[in-house]
Coordinates of C-alpha atoms in Angstrom, one line a residue:
X1 CA 10.3 -5.0 25.8
X2 CA 11.4 -8.4 24.7
X3 CA 15.0 -9.1 24.6
X4 CA 14.7 -12.5 22.7
X5 CA 17.2 -13.4 20.9
X6 CA 16.4 -12.9 16.9
X7 CA 16.5 -15.8 14.5
X8 CA 18.2 -16.2 11.0
X9 CA 17.8 -17.9 8.1
X10 CA 19.8 -21.0 7.8
X11 CA 20.8 -20.5 4.0
X12 CA 20.8 -18.2 1.1
X13 CA 18.4 -20.9 -0.5
X14 CA 15.8 -21.3 2.4
X15 CA 15.4 -17.5 2.3
X16 CA 14.9 -17.5 -1.2
X17 CA 12.3 -20.0 -1.3
X18 CA 10.5 -18.2 1.4
X19 CA 10.3 -15.0 -0.3
X20 CA 9.4 -16.5 -3.5
X21 CA 6.7 -18.5 -1.6
X22 CA 5.6 -15.3 -0.4
X23 CA 5.2 -13.6 -3.9
X24 CA 3.7 -16.8 -5.4
X25 CA 0.0 -16.7 -4.1
X26 CA -3.5 -16.9 -6.1
X27 CA -2.6 -14.0 -8.4
X28 CA 0.2 -15.3 -9.8
X29 CA -2.0 -18.7 -10.5
X30 CA -4.7 -16.7 -12.6
X31 CA -4.5 -12.9 -12.4
X32 CA -0.9 -12.3 -13.9
X33 CA -1.5 -14.7 -17.0
X34 CA -4.9 -13.5 -17.7
X35 CA -3.0 -9.7 -17.8
X36 CA -0.5 -11.2 -20.5
X37 CA -2.6 -12.4 -22.4
X38 CA -5.4 -9.8 -22.2
X39 CA -2.7 -6.6 -22.7
X40 CA -0.1 -7.6 -25.9
X41 CA 1.5 -10.7 -24.6
X42 CA 5.0 -10.8 -25.1
X43 CA 5.2 -6.8 -25.0
X44 CA 3.1 -7.0 -21.8
X45 CA 5.9 -9.0 -20.3
X46 CA 8.4 -7.2 -21.6
X47 CA 7.0 -3.8 -20.0
X48 CA 6.3 -6.1 -16.6
X49 CA 10.2 -7.2 -16.4
X50 CA 10.8 -3.1 -16.8
X51 CA 8.4 -1.7 -14.4
X52 CA 9.7 -4.6 -12.0
X53 CA 13.3 -4.4 -12.3
X54 CA 12.6 -0.3 -11.7
X55 CA 10.0 0.0 -9.3
X56 CA 9.8 -3.5 -7.6
X57 CA 13.3 -4.7 -7.3
X58 CA 14.7 -1.5 -5.3
X59 CA 11.7 -1.2 -3.2
X60 CA 12.5 -5.3 -2.1
X61 CA 15.8 -4.6 -1.9
X62 CA 14.7 -1.3 0.7
X63 CA 12.6 -3.2 3.0
X64 CA 15.4 -6.1 3.1
X65 CA 17.9 -3.7 3.8
X66 CA 16.0 -2.1 6.5
X67 CA 15.1 -5.6 8.0
X68 CA 18.6 -6.7 7.9
X69 CA 20.3 -3.4 9.5
X70 CA 17.5 -3.4 12.1
X71 CA 17.3 -6.9 13.0
X72 CA 13.6 -6.6 14.6
X73 CA 10.2 -6.4 13.6
X74 CA 8.9 -3.8 10.5
X75 CA 8.3 -1.0 13.1
X76 CA 11.2 -1.3 15.5
X77 CA 13.7 -1.6 12.5
X78 CA 12.2 1.7 11.3
X79 CA 12.4 3.6 14.7
X80 CA 15.6 2.3 15.4
X81 CA 17.2 3.1 11.8
X82 CA 15.7 6.9 11.6
X83 CA 17.2 7.5 14.8
X84 CA 20.5 6.7 14.0
X85 CA 20.0 8.6 10.8
X86 CA 19.2 11.5 13.2
X87 CA 15.7 11.9 11.7
X88 CA 12.4 11.5 13.3
X89 CA 11.5 8.1 15.3
X90 CA 8.1 8.8 13.4
X91 CA 9.5 6.8 10.7
X92 CA 8.0 3.8 12.5
X93 CA 4.8 4.4 11.5
X94 CA 6.0 2.6 7.7
X95 CA 6.7 -0.5 9.9
X96 CA 3.4 -0.2 11.8
X97 CA 1.1 0.5 8.4
X98 CA 2.9 -2.7 6.7
X99 CA 2.3 -4.9 9.6
X100 CA -1.6 -3.4 9.8
X101 CA -1.7 -4.3 6.1
X102 CA -0.3 -7.9 6.3
X103 CA -2.9 -8.5 8.8
X104 CA -6.0 -7.0 7.0
X105 CA -4.6 -9.0 4.0
X106 CA -4.7 -12.0 5.9
X107 CA -7.9 -11.9 7.2
X108 CA -10.0 -12.1 4.0
X109 CA -7.2 -13.8 2.0
X110 CA -7.7 -16.7 4.7
X111 CA -11.1 -16.8 3.8
X112 CA -10.4 -17.6 -0.1
X113 CA -7.9 -19.8 1.0
X114 CA -10.8 -21.7 3.0
X115 CA -12.4 -21.8 -0.7
X116 CA -9.4 -23.6 -2.2
X117 CA -9.7 -26.2 0.5
X118 CA -13.3 -26.7 0.2
X119 CA -12.7 -27.2 -3.9
X120 CA -9.8 -29.6 -2.8
X121 CA -12.2 -31.4 -0.9
X122 CA -14.6 -31.6 -3.5
X123 CA -12.9 -32.7 -6.5
X124 CA -11.7 -35.7 -3.9
X125 CA -15.4 -36.4 -3.7
X126 CA -15.9 -36.2 -7.4
X127 CA -18.4 -33.1 -6.8
X128 CA -17.9 -31.8 -10.2
X129 CA -18.5 -34.7 -11.9
X130 CA -21.0 -34.8 -15.1
X131 CA -22.1 -31.1 -13.3
X132 CA -23.6 -28.9 -16.0
X133 CA -22.5 -24.7 -15.7
X134 CA -26.1 -24.5 -13.5
X135 CA -24.9 -27.2 -10.9
X136 CA -21.1 -25.8 -10.7
X137 CA -22.6 -22.2 -10.4
X138 CA -25.2 -23.8 -7.6
X139 CA -22.2 -25.1 -5.7
X140 CA -19.9 -22.2 -5.5
X141 CA -23.1 -20.1 -4.7
X142 CA -24.0 -22.3 -1.7
X143 CA -20.5 -22.1 -0.6
X144 CA -20.8 -18.7 -0.2
X145 CA -24.2 -18.5 1.2
X146 CA -23.1 -20.8 3.9
X147 CA -21.6 -18.9 7.0
X148 CA -20.5 -22.0 8.9
X149 CA -19.3 -23.9 5.7
X150 CA -17.1 -20.7 4.9
X151 CA -16.3 -20.5 8.8
X152 CA -15.0 -24.4 8.4
X153 CA -12.7 -23.6 5.7
X154 CA -11.7 -20.2 7.1
X155 CA -10.6 -22.1 10.5
X156 CA -9.2 -24.6 9.2
X157 CA -6.8 -22.6 6.7
X158 CA -5.8 -20.2 9.9
X159 CA -5.2 -23.4 11.9
X160 CA -2.5 -24.6 9.0
X161 CA -1.2 -21.3 8.9
X162 CA -0.7 -20.7 12.7
X163 CA 1.0 -24.4 13.1
X164 CA 3.6 -23.5 10.7
X165 CA 4.0 -20.1 11.7
X166 CA 4.2 -20.7 15.5
X167 CA 6.9 -23.4 14.9
X168 CA 9.8 -20.5 14.3
X169 CA 11.6 -19.3 11.5
X170 CA 13.7 -22.8 11.0
X171 CA 11.0 -25.4 11.7
X172 CA 8.2 -23.4 10.6
X173 CA 8.5 -21.4 7.8
X174 CA 12.1 -22.7 6.2
X175 CA 10.0 -26.6 6.9
X176 CA 7.2 -25.5 4.9
X177 CA 8.5 -23.8 1.9
X178 CA 10.9 -26.5 1.4
X179 CA 8.3 -29.0 1.2
X180 CA 5.5 -26.8 -0.1
X181 CA 8.2 -24.8 -3.1
X182 CA 9.1 -27.8 -4.7
X183 CA 5.5 -29.8 -4.6
X184 CA 4.2 -26.4 -6.0
X185 CA 6.8 -26.9 -9.1
X186 CA 6.1 -30.4 -9.7
X187 CA 2.1 -29.5 -9.8
X188 CA 2.6 -26.6 -12.2
X189 CA 5.0 -29.4 -14.7
X190 CA 2.4 -32.0 -14.7
X191 CA -0.4 -29.6 -14.8
X192 CA 1.7 -28.2 -18.4
X193 CA 2.0 -31.7 -19.3
X194 CA -1.3 -32.4 -19.3
X195 CA -1.7 -29.2 -21.3
X196 CA 0.6 -30.3 -24.2
X197 CA -1.8 -33.3 -24.8
X198 CA -4.9 -31.4 -25.3
X199 CA -4.0 -29.9 -28.8
X200 CA -4.1 -26.5 -27.8
X201 CA -0.9 -25.7 -26.2
X202 CA 0.0 -24.0 -29.2
X203 CA -2.4 -21.6 -29.1
X204 CA -1.7 -20.9 -25.3
X205 CA 1.6 -20.1 -26.1
X206 CA 0.7 -17.8 -29.2
X207 CA -1.9 -15.9 -27.0
X208 CA 0.5 -15.3 -23.8
X209 CA 4.0 -14.8 -25.6
X210 CA 3.0 -13.5 -29.0
X211 CA 3.8 -9.8 -29.0
X212 CA 0.9 -7.3 -29.5
X213 CA 2.0 -3.9 -29.4
X214 CA -1.3 -2.7 -30.7
X215 CA -2.8 -3.4 -27.3
X216 CA -0.4 -1.4 -25.6
X217 CA -1.2 1.8 -23.5
X218 CA -1.2 4.0 -20.6
X219 CA -3.4 1.5 -19.2
X220 CA -1.5 -1.5 -19.8
X221 CA 2.0 0.1 -18.8
X222 CA -0.1 1.2 -15.3
X223 CA -1.2 -2.4 -15.0
X224 CA 2.2 -3.9 -15.6
X225 CA 3.5 -1.3 -13.1
X226 CA 1.1 -2.2 -10.6
X227 CA 1.3 -6.3 -10.9
X228 CA 5.2 -5.9 -10.7
X229 CA 4.7 -3.9 -7.1
X230 CA 1.9 -6.5 -5.6
X231 CA 3.1 -9.7 -6.8
X232 CA 6.5 -9.0 -4.6
X233 CA 4.4 -8.9 -1.0
X234 CA 5.8 -5.1 -1.1
X235 CA 4.3 -2.7 1.2
X236 CA 3.1 -5.4 3.5
X237 CA 6.1 -5.7 6.3
X238 CA 6.6 -9.1 4.6
X239 CA 10.0 -8.5 3.2
X240 CA 11.2 -6.3 6.1
X241 CA 10.5 -9.0 8.7
X242 CA 12.4 -11.9 6.0
X243 CA 15.2 -9.3 5.9
X244 CA 15.4 -9.3 9.9
X245 CA 16.4 -13.0 9.4
X246 CA 18.8 -12.4 7.0
X247 CA 22.6 -12.7 7.8
X248 CA 25.2 -10.1 6.4
X249 CA 26.6 -12.2 3.7
X250 CA 23.4 -12.4 1.7
X251 CA 24.2 -10.1 -1.5
X252 CA 20.8 -8.6 -1.5
X253 CA 20.5 -7.6 -5.0
X254 CA 21.8 -10.6 -6.8
X255 CA 19.2 -12.7 -4.1
X256 CA 16.0 -10.1 -5.4
X257 CA 17.0 -10.4 -8.9
X258 CA 16.9 -14.2 -8.1
X259 CA 13.6 -14.4 -6.3
X260 CA 11.9 -12.0 -8.9
X261 CA 12.9 -14.7 -11.7
X262 CA 11.4 -17.5 -9.8
X263 CA 8.1 -15.3 -9.4
X264 CA 7.7 -14.5 -12.9
X265 CA 8.5 -17.7 -14.2
X266 CA 5.9 -19.5 -11.9
X267 CA 3.4 -17.3 -13.0
X268 CA 3.8 -17.8 -16.9
X269 CA 4.3 -21.4 -16.0
X270 CA 0.6 -21.0 -14.4
X271 CA -0.6 -19.9 -17.2
X272 CA 0.5 -22.5 -19.8
X273 CA -1.4 -24.7 -17.1
X274 CA -4.5 -23.2 -17.2
X275 CA -4.9 -21.5 -20.7
X276 CA -5.1 -25.2 -22.8
X277 CA -7.4 -26.3 -20.7
X278 CA -9.7 -23.0 -21.1
X279 CA -9.3 -23.5 -24.9
X280 CA -9.8 -27.0 -24.9
X281 CA -13.0 -26.2 -23.6
X282 CA -14.1 -23.2 -24.8
X283 CA -14.1 -21.6 -21.7
X284 CA -14.4 -17.3 -21.0
X285 CA -11.2 -15.8 -20.0
X286 CA -12.6 -12.9 -18.7
X287 CA -14.9 -14.5 -16.2
X288 CA -12.3 -13.2 -13.3
X289 CA -12.2 -15.3 -9.9
X290 CA -14.9 -16.9 -11.8
X291 CA -12.5 -18.7 -14.1
X292 CA -11.1 -20.4 -11.1
X293 CA -14.2 -21.5 -8.6
X294 CA -16.7 -21.8 -11.6
X295 CA -15.6 -22.2 -15.3
X296 CA -12.3 -24.5 -14.5
X297 CA -14.5 -26.9 -12.3
X298 CA -16.9 -27.3 -15.2
X299 CA -14.3 -28.2 -17.2
X300 CA -12.6 -30.9 -14.8
X301 CA -16.1 -32.2 -14.3
X302 CA -16.9 -33.2 -18.0
X303 CA -13.2 -34.2 -19.1
X304 CA -11.3 -37.4 -18.9
X305 CA -9.1 -37.5 -15.6
X306 CA -10.8 -34.8 -14.6
X307 CA -11.0 -35.9 -11.0
X308 CA -7.4 -35.9 -10.8
X309 CA -6.8 -32.5 -12.2
X310 CA -9.2 -30.9 -10.6
X311 CA -6.9 -32.1 -7.5
X312 CA -4.5 -31.2 -8.6
X313 CA -4.9 -28.0 -9.2
X314 CA -7.0 -26.7 -6.3
X315 CA -3.7 -28.6 -4.4
X316 CA -1.4 -26.4 -6.3
X317 CA -4.0 -23.3 -5.6
X318 CA -3.7 -24.3 -1.9
X319 CA 0.0 -24.7 -1.7
X320 CA 0.0 -20.9 -3.4
X321 CA -2.2 -19.5 -0.5
X322 CA -0.3 -21.3 2.1
X323 CA 3.1 -19.9 1.7
X324 CA 1.4 -16.5 1.3
X325 CA -0.3 -16.8 4.2
X326 CA 2.4 -17.9 6.2
X327 CA 4.6 -14.6 5.1
X328 CA 1.5 -12.4 6.1
X329 CA 0.9 -13.7 9.2
X330 CA 4.9 -13.5 10.4
X331 CA 5.4 -10.0 10.6
X332 CA 2.4 -9.7 13.1
X333 CA 3.6 -12.4 14.9
X334 CA 7.6 -11.0 15.0
X335 CA 6.0 -7.4 16.3
X336 CA 3.8 -9.0 19.0
X337 CA 7.0 -11.5 20.3
X338 CA 9.2 -8.7 20.4
X339 CA 6.7 -5.9 22.2
X340 CA 5.4 -8.2 24.6
X341 CA 6.4 -10.6 27.3
X342 CA 5.0 -13.4 24.8
X343 CA 6.6 -16.9 23.6
X344 CA 6.6 -17.7 20.1
X345 CA 4.1 -20.0 20.1
X346 CA 2.0 -17.5 22.5
X347 CA 2.3 -14.7 19.9
X348 CA 1.3 -16.7 17.1
X349 CA -1.6 -17.6 18.8
X350 CA -2.6 -14.0 19.6
X351 CA -1.6 -12.9 16.3
X352 CA -3.7 -15.3 14.3
X353 CA -6.6 -15.7 16.7
X354 CA -7.0 -11.8 16.1
X355 CA -6.8 -12.7 11.9
X356 CA -9.2 -15.5 12.7
X357 CA -11.9 -13.3 14.1
X358 CA -11.5 -10.0 11.8
X359 CA -11.5 -13.1 9.3
X360 CA -15.2 -14.1 10.3
X361 CA -16.6 -11.0 9.7
X362 CA -15.0 -10.5 6.1
X363 CA -16.7 -14.2 5.1
X364 CA -20.2 -12.8 6.9
X365 CA -20.2 -10.6 3.9
X366 CA -21.1 -12.8 1.4
X367 CA -24.0 -14.0 3.2
X368 CA -25.7 -12.6 6.9
X369 CA -23.7 -9.1 6.5
X370 CA -24.2 -8.8 2.8
X371 CA -26.6 -5.6 3.2
X372 CA -23.9 -3.9 5.6
X373 CA -22.1 -1.6 3.5
X374 CA -19.2 1.0 4.5
X375 CA -18.6 3.7 1.9
X376 CA -20.7 1.4 -0.7
X377 CA -18.6 -1.6 0.0
X378 CA -19.5 -5.0 2.0
X379 CA -16.5 -6.1 4.6
X380 CA -14.7 -8.3 2.2
X381 CA -14.4 -6.0 -0.3
X382 CA -13.4 -2.9 1.9
X383 CA -10.3 -4.7 3.7
X384 CA -9.2 -5.3 0.0
X385 CA -9.7 -1.5 -1.1
X386 CA -8.2 -0.2 2.0
X387 CA -4.9 -2.2 1.7
X388 CA -4.4 -2.8 -2.1
X389 CA -4.9 0.8 -2.9
X390 CA -3.9 2.9 0.0
X391 CA -1.9 0.7 2.9
X392 CA 0.1 -1.4 0.2
X393 CA 1.3 1.6 -2.0
X394 CA 1.9 4.3 0.6
X395 CA 4.1 2.0 2.8
X396 CA 6.1 0.7 -0.3
X397 CA 6.4 4.3 -1.4
X398 CA 7.7 5.5 2.4
X399 CA 9.9 2.8 2.6
X400 CA 11.9 3.4 -0.7
X401 CA 12.1 7.2 0.2
X402 CA 13.4 6.1 3.6
X403 CA 16.1 4.1 2.4
X404 CA 17.0 6.7 -0.6
X405 CA 16.6 9.8 1.6
X406 CA 17.2 9.5 5.2
X407 CA 20.0 6.6 5.7
X408 CA 23.3 7.1 5.0
X409 CA 23.8 7.0 0.9
X410 CA 27.7 5.3 1.3
X411 CA 26.4 2.6 3.8
X412 CA 23.8 1.6 1.5
X413 CA 25.8 1.6 -1.3
X414 CA 28.8 -0.5 0.6
X415 CA 25.9 -2.9 1.9
X416 CA 24.4 -3.4 -1.4
X417 CA 28.5 -4.1 -2.8
X418 CA 27.4 -1.4 -5.7
X419 CA 30.8 0.4 -7.8
X420 CA 30.4 3.8 -8.2
X421 CA 28.6 3.6 -11.6
X422 CA 26.0 1.2 -9.5
X423 CA 25.7 3.6 -6.8
X424 CA 24.7 6.7 -9.3
X425 CA 22.0 4.1 -11.1
X426 CA 21.2 2.8 -7.6
X427 CA 20.3 6.6 -6.7
X428 CA 18.7 7.8 -9.8
X429 CA 15.9 4.7 -9.4
X430 CA 15.4 4.7 -5.7
X431 CA 14.8 8.7 -5.3
X432 CA 13.3 9.3 -8.5
X433 CA 12.1 6.2 -10.9
X434 CA 10.7 3.9 -8.3
X435 CA 9.1 6.4 -6.3
X436 CA 7.3 8.2 -9.3
X437 CA 6.1 4.7 -10.3
X438 CA 4.4 4.0 -6.9
X439 CA 2.8 7.3 -7.3
X440 CA 1.5 6.8 -10.8
X441 CA 0.1 3.0 -9.4
X442 CA -1.3 4.8 -6.4
X443 CA -3.2 8.0 -8.0
X444 CA -4.3 5.7 -10.9
X445 CA -5.8 3.6 -8.7
X446 CA -7.9 6.1 -7.1

């Protein structure tokens, strides 16, 4: 067993940037704004904020608390805390499940990161300029059909992630988020500024923020709850790993509130950056992932200044993918580093290489292995389904149950700085509301 000294964040600000960077990913740039527009505008936002407060925030705080108390990787932290509480060390399976989830997600997330890199390069070379719909579709289809092209993108993206994580908490993770998060913010602001010049910014505002309670039904509530859960990187071991680098003086509840506000703000602003372009060009909002990789490039290729705009957009997408990817690799690296004699650098290489190798299977699902189906799913879709529908909700559910029902209630109250009333509210939310919310999302997704 390794006895290496555990690293710590240099400040609360860098931790907030890192946690927000983990939460802000590809889903924020496209999925959340679209869900807002399609599910009642401001009505959906209100439901989402309620769900994130009742489900997302308590689970986020619970995972940080486990990490900070344990000061080890998620599996060891769960095992040690369970032992000290007089419970079974079998609770460590929760930590292992989170680490496994992060590993599996990064394997296919990196493939999409490679797409983003490829489209960034295509923007520089003007590949979208003057193209019609067939030409843009052929570009996307050609990329997916080429295992060599996908392998290069996946490999370069993973090398970037490995290079950042290998440098450690202070030089690697902190250094990356200190530069990537402000850059992401600047790119978003510039794209919103462009949106204001299209003549369709008012329509975008109305689309996102005009409440339509007639669209709200049980499905919308469940969608909001699911988005609240997944957007915060819960159930992936990430927040336990990040929490293990926290000092005692950090107020977990206040910090969680800040991260949630920033994450939601980025998602909403992303909508204000994307939707004016969509409306100005009469594009199809319901085109799913194709909105990013087919529909928007078509618009960029046929508008003034499209080369610059497409470059900025795909840089934004790449930065968002990178901040999430480094957080996905971190719990795996922390586990290898603490369970083996390997150094930080060697642990990152081992974890990164294993993730990269599984990612090759994921990218081959689009071409060479497209006919290889498991339970009716190709490898890429199987990895996505297993993690999003099973591992993540179950891990998040067990994490909040562990903190609410197994750990000493008085100790948790003191650590969260809660008074008598606050402790009662926390108990109700963490013991009943949050678990029931996760179970509802889990059952509905099945």
